[in-house]
XYZ file of C-alpha atoms in Angstrom:
678
model
C -0.316 -3.187 19.867
C -3.081 -4.570 19.728
C -4.885 -1.893 22.104
C -4.063 0.289 19.017
C -5.381 -2.192 16.579
C -8.769 -1.855 18.859
C -8.605 1.929 18.831
C -8.818 1.855 14.968
C -11.658 -0.132 14.848
C -13.317 2.322 17.228
C -12.555 5.279 15.665
C -13.949 2.920 11.981
C -16.941 2.312 13.936
C -17.604 6.239 14.417
C -16.836 7.313 11.626
C -19.482 5.561 9.153
C -21.958 4.693 11.827
C -23.740 7.746 10.806
C -24.879 5.951 8.001
C -27.881 4.266 8.509
C -28.956 0.623 6.227
C -31.424 1.689 3.883
C -31.941 5.027 1.150
C -35.280 5.184 2.882
C -33.735 5.479 6.315
C -31.001 8.265 5.218
C -30.104 10.563 7.951
C -28.276 13.922 6.559
C -24.555 13.480 6.223
C -24.078 16.048 4.533
C -22.916 18.984 6.379
C -24.001 22.343 6.357
C -20.594 23.819 6.116
C -18.576 21.642 2.566
C -15.261 21.403 3.604
C -14.419 21.398 -0.084
C -15.676 24.890 0.140
C -13.213 25.960 3.469
C -10.478 25.820 1.058
C -10.212 28.696 -2.148
C -7.472 28.933 -4.606
C -7.684 32.593 -5.945
C -5.176 32.554 -9.433
C -3.255 35.816 -9.565
C -0.155 34.925 -12.272
C 1.024 38.699 -11.485
C 1.892 37.969 -8.062
C 5.672 37.975 -6.704
C 3.895 35.810 -3.891
C 1.478 33.212 -2.761
C -0.681 34.625 -0.010
C -2.386 32.603 2.714
C -4.264 33.647 5.179
C -6.460 31.184 7.472
C -9.500 31.540 9.609
C -9.314 29.289 12.479
C -12.708 30.292 13.709
C -14.529 28.815 10.658
C -13.967 25.145 10.715
C -16.219 22.138 8.667
C -18.960 20.140 10.173
C -17.491 16.662 9.244
C -14.500 15.612 10.729
C -11.843 14.380 8.362
C -11.387 11.263 8.689
C -8.157 9.309 9.451
C -8.472 6.886 7.070
C -7.986 8.797 4.255
C -3.894 8.196 5.412
C -4.678 4.064 4.753
C -2.656 2.225 2.566
C -2.587 -1.612 0.678
C -0.788 -4.803 0.742
C -0.999 -7.458 -2.478
C 0.629 -10.907 -3.615
C 1.655 -8.332 -5.715
C 4.463 -11.905 -7.400
C 6.902 -12.889 -4.616
C 7.211 -9.443 -2.918
C 5.444 -9.973 0.511
C 7.687 -13.184 0.543
C 10.589 -11.192 -0.521
C 9.914 -8.139 1.799
C 7.313 -8.871 4.567
C 8.763 -12.650 5.271
C 11.464 -13.137 7.196
C 12.352 -16.846 5.349
C 15.385 -15.825 3.782
C 14.058 -18.424 1.281
C 11.962 -18.329 -1.770
C 9.641 -21.191 -3.060
C 10.262 -23.195 0.300
C 8.709 -26.326 -0.030
C 9.699 -26.511 -3.252
C 6.840 -26.858 -6.260
C 6.980 -26.089 -9.814
C 4.471 -23.429 -10.888
C 4.700 -24.646 -14.760
C 4.927 -27.779 -16.554
C 8.258 -26.461 -18.389
C 10.559 -26.177 -15.381
C 13.192 -27.841 -15.229
C 13.592 -27.506 -11.167
C 11.595 -25.253 -8.685
C 11.107 -21.808 -9.295
C 14.165 -19.871 -7.439
C 16.638 -22.842 -6.653
C 19.629 -24.070 -8.728
C 20.126 -27.689 -8.965
C 24.069 -28.634 -9.400
C 25.344 -32.730 -9.653
C 22.654 -35.312 -9.083
C 19.687 -33.680 -8.049
C 16.355 -34.066 -9.625
C 12.343 -32.978 -9.129
C 10.549 -35.756 -7.846
C 6.565 -35.436 -8.306
C 5.713 -38.490 -6.248
C 4.810 -36.681 -2.818
C 6.508 -34.217 -1.064
C 5.895 -33.089 3.123
C 2.341 -32.406 2.959
C 3.088 -31.174 -0.617
C 2.865 -32.445 -4.609
C 6.355 -32.169 -5.142
C 9.754 -32.626 -3.325
C 13.696 -32.913 -4.479
C 16.185 -35.985 -4.147
C 19.528 -35.427 -3.854
C 21.723 -38.164 -4.842
C 25.685 -39.198 -5.406
C 27.640 -37.265 -7.003
C 26.998 -33.636 -5.204
C 23.745 -33.424 -5.730
C 23.033 -29.936 -4.497
C 19.971 -27.731 -4.676
C 21.066 -23.710 -3.676
C 19.596 -20.708 -3.675
C 20.655 -17.179 -3.608
C 20.173 -14.825 -0.574
C 21.040 -11.613 1.298
C 21.542 -12.694 5.301
C 20.644 -9.162 7.261
C 23.940 -9.499 9.522
C 23.539 -5.838 9.917
C 20.843 -6.524 12.644
C 20.968 -10.799 13.299
C 23.627 -12.933 13.679
C 21.239 -16.089 14.742
C 19.821 -18.126 12.868
C 17.297 -21.598 12.449
C 17.096 -23.863 9.494
C 14.471 -26.359 9.647
C 14.022 -28.724 6.140
C 12.210 -32.383 6.089
C 13.831 -35.771 5.226
C 13.778 -38.542 3.719
C 16.295 -41.659 3.105
C 19.097 -43.094 4.284
C 22.314 -40.558 3.179
C 24.238 -37.477 4.697
C 23.338 -34.277 3.248
C 25.541 -30.811 4.118
C 23.888 -28.005 4.831
C 26.033 -24.232 4.696
C 25.659 -21.026 3.530
C 28.566 -19.980 1.213
C 30.446 -16.319 0.711
C 29.175 -14.836 -2.501
C 27.241 -15.462 -5.253
C 28.097 -19.276 -6.002
C 29.526 -22.665 -4.359
C 32.691 -22.005 -4.862
C 32.736 -19.395 -2.302
C 34.195 -19.729 1.808
C 31.647 -22.191 4.170
C 30.600 -19.246 6.374
C 29.038 -21.944 8.299
C 28.049 -25.387 7.517
C 26.877 -28.934 9.245
C 26.372 -32.319 8.591
C 23.588 -34.222 8.445
C 22.808 -38.320 8.742
C 19.500 -39.417 7.160
C 17.663 -42.851 8.482
C 13.972 -43.611 7.015
C 11.676 -44.025 4.901
C 8.930 -41.463 6.575
C 9.609 -37.689 7.022
C 11.694 -36.236 9.180
C 11.981 -32.493 10.247
C 15.777 -31.359 10.668
C 16.303 -28.082 12.572
C 20.088 -26.797 12.355
C 20.942 -23.890 14.688
C 23.538 -21.391 13.223
C 25.935 -17.769 14.341
C 27.400 -16.155 11.434
C 31.019 -15.810 12.584
C 31.376 -12.008 13.425
C 32.703 -10.128 9.899
C 32.179 -13.198 8.113
C 29.199 -11.403 5.770
C 28.837 -7.571 5.315
C 25.339 -6.199 5.468
C 24.464 -6.294 1.939
C 27.010 -9.318 0.703
C 25.375 -11.919 -0.893
C 25.555 -15.278 0.115
C 24.590 -18.639 -1.318
C 22.477 -21.316 0.501
C 23.005 -25.175 -0.454
C 21.858 -28.611 0.721
C 24.659 -31.011 -0.654
C 23.972 -34.679 -0.998
C 27.202 -36.216 0.535
C 27.648 -39.943 0.545
C 24.804 -42.764 1.157
C 21.444 -43.565 -0.709
C 19.446 -41.092 -1.971
C 17.827 -38.280 -0.083
C 14.762 -36.511 -0.607
C 13.869 -32.805 0.440
C 10.913 -30.396 1.233
C 9.848 -27.069 2.940
C 13.356 -25.773 3.902
C 13.072 -22.543 5.531
C 16.216 -20.205 6.939
C 15.153 -18.057 9.598
C 16.850 -14.885 11.608
C 16.524 -16.224 15.005
C 14.900 -12.422 15.412
C 11.722 -12.798 13.082
C 8.179 -12.114 14.566
C 6.117 -14.691 13.935
C 7.040 -15.359 10.713
C 7.564 -11.341 9.375
C 10.824 -8.831 9.420
C 11.353 -7.029 12.442
C 12.554 -4.159 11.090
C 9.599 -3.733 8.334
C 7.666 -4.295 11.035
C 9.182 -1.303 12.529
C 8.857 0.579 10.050
C 5.304 -0.398 8.858
C 4.357 0.693 12.537
C 6.554 4.046 13.151
C 4.602 4.897 9.583
C 1.080 5.187 11.703
C -1.353 3.339 9.432
C -4.495 4.074 10.253
C -6.406 1.421 8.161
C -4.678 -1.784 5.826
C -6.380 -2.900 2.925
C -5.392 -6.416 1.733
C -6.628 -6.450 -2.203
C -5.401 -5.789 -5.512
C -5.427 -7.481 -8.872
C -4.349 -11.011 -6.778
C -8.150 -10.454 -5.002
C -9.524 -11.515 -8.021
C -7.962 -14.770 -8.360
C -7.466 -15.284 -4.232
C -9.253 -18.455 -2.605
C -9.502 -17.227 1.608
C -8.957 -21.409 2.458
C -6.136 -21.706 0.501
C -4.070 -19.176 3.327
C -5.519 -20.606 6.448
C -4.806 -23.582 8.466
C -1.244 -25.361 9.503
C 1.507 -23.651 7.100
C 2.520 -26.970 5.945
C -0.249 -28.330 4.481
C -1.072 -24.688 2.748
C -1.241 -25.167 -1.581
C 1.894 -23.545 -3.235
C 0.184 -22.707 -6.535
C 1.204 -20.052 -9.258
C 0.390 -16.549 -8.580
C -2.014 -16.260 -11.701
C -2.369 -12.315 -11.412
C 1.294 -11.762 -11.414
C 3.421 -14.339 -11.584
C 5.594 -16.665 -10.135
C 4.943 -19.569 -6.961
C 2.584 -18.338 -4.296
C 3.247 -20.014 -0.832
C 0.320 -18.861 0.506
C 2.046 -18.511 4.078
C 0.961 -15.083 4.510
C -2.967 -15.252 4.345
C -5.515 -14.397 6.950
C -4.448 -14.835 10.034
C -0.944 -13.782 9.196
C -2.734 -10.370 7.807
C -4.479 -9.760 11.061
C -1.555 -10.425 12.935
C -0.044 -8.120 10.890
C -2.681 -5.145 11.554
C -2.423 -5.696 15.270
C 0.960 -5.355 15.621
C 0.834 -1.742 13.641
C -2.280 -0.183 15.066
C -4.100 -0.609 11.533
C -7.865 -1.582 11.113
C -7.723 -4.435 8.753
C -9.915 -3.827 5.292
C -10.252 -6.613 2.952
C -11.080 -8.190 -0.403
C -13.531 -10.260 -1.469
C -12.754 -12.204 -4.453
C -15.560 -11.043 -6.872
C -13.475 -12.329 -9.640
C -13.861 -16.130 -10.071
C -14.769 -16.744 -6.624
C -17.961 -16.349 -5.113
C -20.845 -15.032 -2.762
C -20.974 -18.089 -0.520
C -17.095 -18.083 -0.477
C -16.784 -14.288 0.826
C -19.708 -14.723 3.371
C -17.479 -17.715 4.833
C -14.622 -15.816 5.313
C -16.597 -13.106 7.013
C -17.572 -15.684 9.069
C -14.250 -16.815 9.551
C -12.602 -13.000 10.344
C -15.986 -12.152 12.774
C -17.489 -15.536 13.867
C -16.050 -14.909 17.326
C -15.318 -11.104 17.482
C -15.341 -8.476 14.494
C -11.669 -8.507 13.753
C -12.357 -6.910 9.933
C -15.002 -4.031 9.752
C -14.110 -3.012 6.430
C -15.035 -5.606 3.210
C -14.873 -4.500 -0.403
C -16.082 -6.655 -3.160
C -13.847 -6.926 -6.377
C -11.508 -5.476 -7.749
C -11.595 -3.297 -10.864
C -13.381 -5.522 -12.418
C -14.058 -3.399 -15.471
C -10.130 -3.995 -16.496
C -9.709 -6.753 -19.249
C -6.107 -7.656 -16.805
C -8.226 -8.593 -14.431
C -9.291 -11.994 -13.991
C -12.952 -12.107 -13.868
C -13.295 -8.693 -15.457
C -17.449 -8.061 -16.425
C -19.494 -4.897 -17.829
C -21.530 -2.690 -15.765
C -24.534 -5.131 -15.229
C -22.055 -7.903 -14.545
C -20.615 -5.653 -11.639
C -24.034 -4.120 -10.445
C -25.594 -7.812 -9.736
C -22.678 -9.566 -8.427
C -22.208 -6.732 -5.796
C -26.066 -7.331 -4.953
C -25.121 -10.933 -4.672
C -21.948 -10.261 -2.546
C -23.663 -7.608 -0.032
C -26.362 -9.909 0.824
C -24.129 -12.947 1.369
C -21.785 -10.942 3.695
C -24.075 -8.995 5.391
C -26.242 -11.845 6.053
C -22.984 -13.286 8.170
C -22.488 -10.341 9.217
C -24.824 -6.790 9.240
C -22.311 -4.744 10.852
C -19.625 -4.918 8.462
C -19.536 -1.684 6.155
C -18.695 -2.628 2.366
C -16.790 -1.091 -0.505
C -18.189 -1.292 -3.902
C -15.769 -1.356 -6.995
C -16.470 1.623 -8.854
C -14.611 2.891 -12.035
C -12.479 6.389 -11.778
C -9.715 5.156 -14.319
C -10.074 7.228 -17.365
C -9.915 10.844 -17.839
C -11.315 11.906 -21.749
C -14.762 12.853 -22.076
C -15.581 9.326 -23.332
C -13.805 7.808 -20.622
C -15.635 10.044 -18.276
C -18.818 8.705 -19.512
C -17.970 5.181 -19.051
C -16.947 5.693 -15.635
C -19.975 7.675 -14.485
C -22.475 4.643 -16.559
C -20.652 2.032 -14.969
C -21.046 3.977 -11.361
C -24.718 4.273 -12.033
C -25.102 1.314 -12.761
C -23.949 -0.052 -9.252
C -25.562 2.597 -7.675
C -28.905 1.814 -8.994
C -28.962 -1.294 -8.765
C -27.773 -1.456 -4.467
C -30.691 1.327 -3.944
C -32.885 -1.039 -5.452
C -35.897 -2.440 -3.716
C -34.921 -0.173 -0.511
C -31.830 -2.280 -0.416
C -28.930 -0.963 1.262
C -26.356 1.505 -0.448
C -22.291 0.634 -0.417
C -20.827 2.819 2.786
C -18.088 3.903 -0.273
C -17.538 3.694 -4.212
C -14.130 2.686 -5.202
C -12.111 4.328 -7.136
C -8.194 3.901 -8.515
C -6.787 6.907 -9.910
C -3.238 5.687 -10.866
C -0.912 7.566 -12.826
C 0.957 4.980 -14.662
C 4.584 6.713 -15.622
C 5.509 7.529 -18.822
C 2.396 6.030 -20.595
C 1.540 7.835 -23.958
C 4.892 10.383 -22.769
C 8.095 8.564 -23.287
C 9.513 10.997 -25.234
C 8.187 13.896 -23.461
C 10.818 16.555 -21.712
C 10.864 15.583 -18.518
C 9.618 18.854 -17.303
C 6.610 18.231 -19.244
C 5.952 14.862 -17.679
C 6.622 16.494 -14.271
C 3.932 19.097 -15.061
C 1.263 16.898 -16.073
C 1.541 14.416 -13.706
C 1.742 16.756 -10.966
C -1.595 18.597 -12.619
C -3.058 15.313 -11.780
C -4.568 15.971 -8.113
C -6.346 19.315 -9.321
C -7.951 17.109 -12.317
C -9.485 14.960 -8.996
C -10.649 17.884 -7.169
C -11.861 19.847 -10.064
C -13.373 17.108 -11.756
C -13.635 13.917 -11.342
C -14.565 13.915 -7.542
C -17.163 16.347 -8.022
C -18.621 14.134 -10.944
C -18.614 11.178 -8.404
C -20.101 13.315 -5.969
C -22.757 14.260 -8.264
C -23.216 10.509 -9.712
C -23.721 9.024 -6.341
C -26.330 12.425 -5.045
C -27.956 11.629 -8.301
C -29.259 8.139 -7.260
C -29.164 8.395 -3.299
C -30.425 12.131 -3.283
C -28.804 14.842 -1.081
C -28.855 13.095 2.021
C -26.932 10.426 0.639
C -25.113 7.974 2.579
C -22.593 6.117 0.083
C -18.942 8.068 0.047
C -15.712 8.053 -2.156
C -12.620 5.403 -1.231
C -9.457 6.032 -3.588
C -8.345 2.513 -2.852
C -5.948 2.807 -4.820
C -3.841 5.642 -5.942
C -0.498 7.196 -6.843
C 2.207 7.369 -9.278
C 3.121 3.960 -10.365
C 5.207 2.015 -13.702
C 3.520 2.954 -17.235
C 6.061 0.813 -19.478
C 9.125 0.950 -20.190
C 11.653 4.388 -19.532
C 9.309 4.850 -15.977
C 12.691 5.054 -14.233
C 13.475 8.346 -16.396
C 10.301 10.251 -15.095
C 8.658 10.994 -12.319
C 7.679 7.627 -10.170
C 7.559 6.145 -6.993
C 10.478 5.325 -5.820
C 11.828 8.833 -5.806
C 11.049 12.138 -4.569
C 9.026 13.448 -7.102
C 6.387 10.133 -6.330
C 6.118 12.436 -2.693
C 5.356 15.227 -4.012
C 2.919 13.654 -5.749
C 1.652 12.346 -3.240
C 1.297 15.370 -1.507
C -0.654 17.033 -3.788
C -3.247 13.812 -3.710
C -3.836 14.219 0.222
C -4.002 17.778 -0.231
C -7.045 17.165 -2.444
C -8.478 14.120 -0.934
C -8.474 16.511 2.909
C -9.877 19.186 1.022
C -12.701 17.383 -0.450
C -12.684 15.494 3.190
C -16.673 15.336 3.723
C -16.568 13.072 0.802
C -13.746 10.930 0.134
C -13.203 9.355 4.086
C -11.314 6.324 2.647
C -8.030 6.140 0.599
C -5.305 3.786 0.458
C -2.422 4.400 -1.512
C -0.075 2.454 -3.439
C 1.266 0.804 -1.109
C 3.127 -0.806 1.279
C 5.471 -3.046 -0.147
C 5.248 -2.588 -3.782
C 4.601 1.265 -5.641
C 6.863 3.422 -3.322
C 6.744 3.376 0.517
C 8.683 0.247 2.589
C 11.631 -1.935 0.697
C 14.253 -4.252 0.725
C 16.730 -5.030 -1.145
C 20.355 -6.837 -0.276
C 18.377 -7.622 2.877
C 18.012 -4.134 4.190
C 14.772 -2.770 4.864
C 14.857 0.748 3.819
C 11.902 3.531 2.568
C 10.666 5.419 -0.177
C 10.279 9.365 -0.317
C 6.987 8.484 -0.667
C 6.898 6.764 2.981
C 8.035 10.025 5.085
C 5.229 12.195 3.246
C 2.386 9.859 4.084
C 3.772 9.820 7.830
C 4.242 13.557 7.860
C 0.441 14.032 6.996
C -0.783 11.151 9.632
C 1.104 12.090 12.388
C -0.102 15.732 11.785
C -3.510 14.179 12.344
C -5.631 16.800 10.295
C -9.221 16.909 11.943
C -11.442 20.076 10.977
C -10.751 21.509 8.213
C -10.369 25.754 8.666
C -11.469 28.439 6.484
C -8.688 28.915 4.251
C -7.725 31.135 1.120
C -4.927 31.705 -1.202
C -3.859 33.408 -4.260
C -0.546 33.373 -6.198
C 0.643 31.946 -9.740
C -0.745 29.116 -11.638
C -0.575 27.755 -14.511
C -3.503 25.820 -17.431
C -2.194 22.076 -17.933
C -2.586 20.719 -21.410
C -3.406 16.903 -21.726
C -0.972 14.872 -22.727
C -0.272 11.278 -22.941
C -3.169 10.195 -21.438
C -2.769 12.651 -18.252
C -6.444 15.445 -18.368
C -5.594 18.660 -19.250
C -6.422 20.970 -15.629
C -7.282 24.672 -15.340
C -5.977 26.877 -12.163
C -3.673 24.558 -11.015
C -1.928 26.226 -8.000
C 1.776 26.783 -8.271
C 1.854 26.349 -4.214
C -1.129 24.073 -3.081
C -2.046 24.207 0.273
C -4.601 22.752 3.004
C -5.031 23.672 6.571
C -6.856 21.994 9.358
C -6.881 21.709 13.411
C -6.402 18.594 15.430
C -8.942 16.997 17.040
C -7.986 18.966 20.341
C -7.810 21.952 18.448
C -4.366 22.510 20.527
C -2.252 22.450 17.076
C -3.178 23.960 13.612
C -1.621 22.237 10.886
C -0.631 24.338 7.063
C 0.508 21.343 4.132
C 2.162 23.497 1.875
C 3.615 21.597 -1.574
C 5.990 23.582 -3.855
C 4.748 21.812 -7.325
C 7.222 23.948 -9.280
C 10.175 21.609 -10.277
C 12.851 24.292 -10.908
C 11.607 27.674 -8.368
C 11.656 28.660 -5.373
C 7.876 30.554 -4.254
C 8.072 33.089 -1.424
C 4.673 32.026 0.641
C 3.250 34.721 3.124
C 1.025 33.838 6.047
C -1.286 35.435 8.287
C -3.478 33.426 10.959
C -6.569 34.650 12.556
C -8.700 33.481 15.392
C -5.891 31.293 16.565
C -3.867 32.421 19.364
C -0.621 30.925 18.215
C 2.834 30.436 20.085
C 5.859 30.327 17.849
C 5.303 27.951 15.079
C 7.938 24.802 13.783
C 8.587 23.026 10.532
C 9.144 20.494 8.568
C 10.008 20.168 4.867
C 10.473 17.170 2.442
C 12.644 17.508 -0.732
C 15.634 16.567 -2.330
C 18.138 18.520 -4.368
C 16.808 16.558 -7.413
C 13.499 15.378 -7.402
C 14.801 11.762 -8.934
C 17.088 11.358 -5.852
C 15.683 8.187 -4.154
C 17.115 6.030 -0.872
C 18.673 2.646 -1.351
C 19.762 -0.431 1.008
C 23.175 1.615 1.484
C 21.978 5.140 1.396
C 18.889 5.250 2.991
C 18.400 8.975 3.689
C 18.652 10.415 0.609
C 15.463 12.062 1.479
C 14.161 12.457 5.045
C 12.611 14.909 6.369
C 14.369 17.627 8.103
C 13.599 20.245 10.182
C 12.648 23.735 8.080
C 13.181 27.399 9.820
C 10.378 29.328 10.111
C 10.428 33.480 11.263
C 10.417 34.443 14.579
C 7.167 36.641 16.475
C 3.352 36.604 15.890
C 2.053 34.680 13.024
C -1.150 36.261 13.797
C 0.423 39.542 12.041
C 1.770 37.203 9.006
C 5.276 36.593 7.967
C 6.449 35.233 4.673
C 8.902 32.177 3.969
C 10.048 30.946 0.972
C 9.827 27.371 -0.006
C 12.166 25.211 -2.462
C 11.222 24.307 -5.727
C 9.290 20.003 -5.423
C 8.855 20.458 -2.029
C 6.736 19.634 1.072
C 6.456 21.991 4.095
C 4.123 20.737 6.766
C 3.811 24.120 9.137
C 2.792 23.634 12.730
C 1.125 26.520 15.105
C 0.216 25.311 18.912
C -1.895 26.961 20.976
C -0.597 29.620 23.468
């Protein structure tokens, strides 16, 4: 797996090294044949069939970047510890994050159990278990479907006896599946290690259990740093989650988000037991700092992704960011992409600022970080979250401020300008019929295609000229939770989210000479990889992104299509879009030109759509196809039904594709056609 990661970094360097360090030395990057002009839709509401004409002899001059298929990871609450982490116990070092808490978050007490603030094991606090029956416990799910062996470690101080046990069921009244008595003696902290094998049939997959440490006699016993690991854990990570992430073919993985604006990287490096547990100021609850820089880089190596890190430009400093660059890249270049700030325009963001403030921070951070490593690529915090006319003007003012500041004194402009075109649903459409909410959500990628991306391109070239270096990076995108009732409408957990993601990826690829990096929301939240009842599974969005990544589109080809469409009005905070095609198309060759892939998305909620495909300039053999859809767009996967929505083979007509053939796309479906060269 490290070999794959090195390849990802080499590929990234090849893609972005065309850019020079200043405007004065900029070379022509805008291709003679724009990727966007190769895809042309002609609306024809009278047509009964969408006709697709592909000319593979006419290709774009700039290769499509695989980094449009990127993803991102954030410490959103305890999500990293719960999902990626293999430790089955949350808040292992028993710290509190609020002075009003009586016991450590996520832990329950019974009998004579008390929190002590006179020093834990390399941490401020611990819990004292005393007679009678002082007990500390936590509910958990053991992944017995794959592993029955577990290792418990914890630290003790005192003179007495404790019993460690796992009980079946939600409380301590359930039978003990395994238990071990321990005698504690000594005033110094000592590490205890217990190895357990869960008896076959004692617990079922997805069955609740409760871990407990109970006082069993003698004097008081202090306990701290309690960890329970399945023996198949991989460097502290869940092997099932690693397997799913590796199979996703993620080319670049971002570590950032709201958490970034309050994160001080030194808290997450060094020995695990010495790292502080703190309140997650962005999302609440305890942050154990068990997953820090080195763990993130290890994850990237294991899944073959190039690392992308967001520096804290909220309450952090430029010197702190530069030191982080040196930590990562001092001996060898491990992190090629660095993002300066996250959504610094938002009042929800720690350390948020105005447009001049963001511009000044970018310049200060840029100068310090490039001094630490002049080879890194930088992302400036852009703004692309508003869609009203006034909001688009605010976006423009923000973006122009940072672009002008970066270019001042012949400075190095950013390699990318970030935007976060997230769709919060239901937003202002809580009482809107489902069909209208669906239509507005699925038209949003068309707004990006028709309005937002062209305006961003114009903003960049207005500052940097026609040979602009800066490109566009949607470093967070997708449908997110937008208030009460979100589960009733299109959302990231259901098949509707996969349809939206396919439409967005088509948009990014159509604009592939400008959109060269994108990070879907997200690896562990907002869809994608989930864990529930101790079982890892994936959402429909995962499969949509995997289909695009595995198809490996690299050279856009000329594609004309005509068919019915619609004008979609503005609703509930989502923008209007005109001439939105019922069937959305993007076509490309693979890098070796041995395969042609066509991504066809039927955005219609209820209607099947016939499509006619004709192909020129590519001597194709028989085609194959894969479909992602469901009987209902609100169908989701779950821990006990993980395959409700999954890719399936899709039948295509036999015969010569050059002569054309017709297939019918089911409603709300993604179909990926693959033509191989004869």
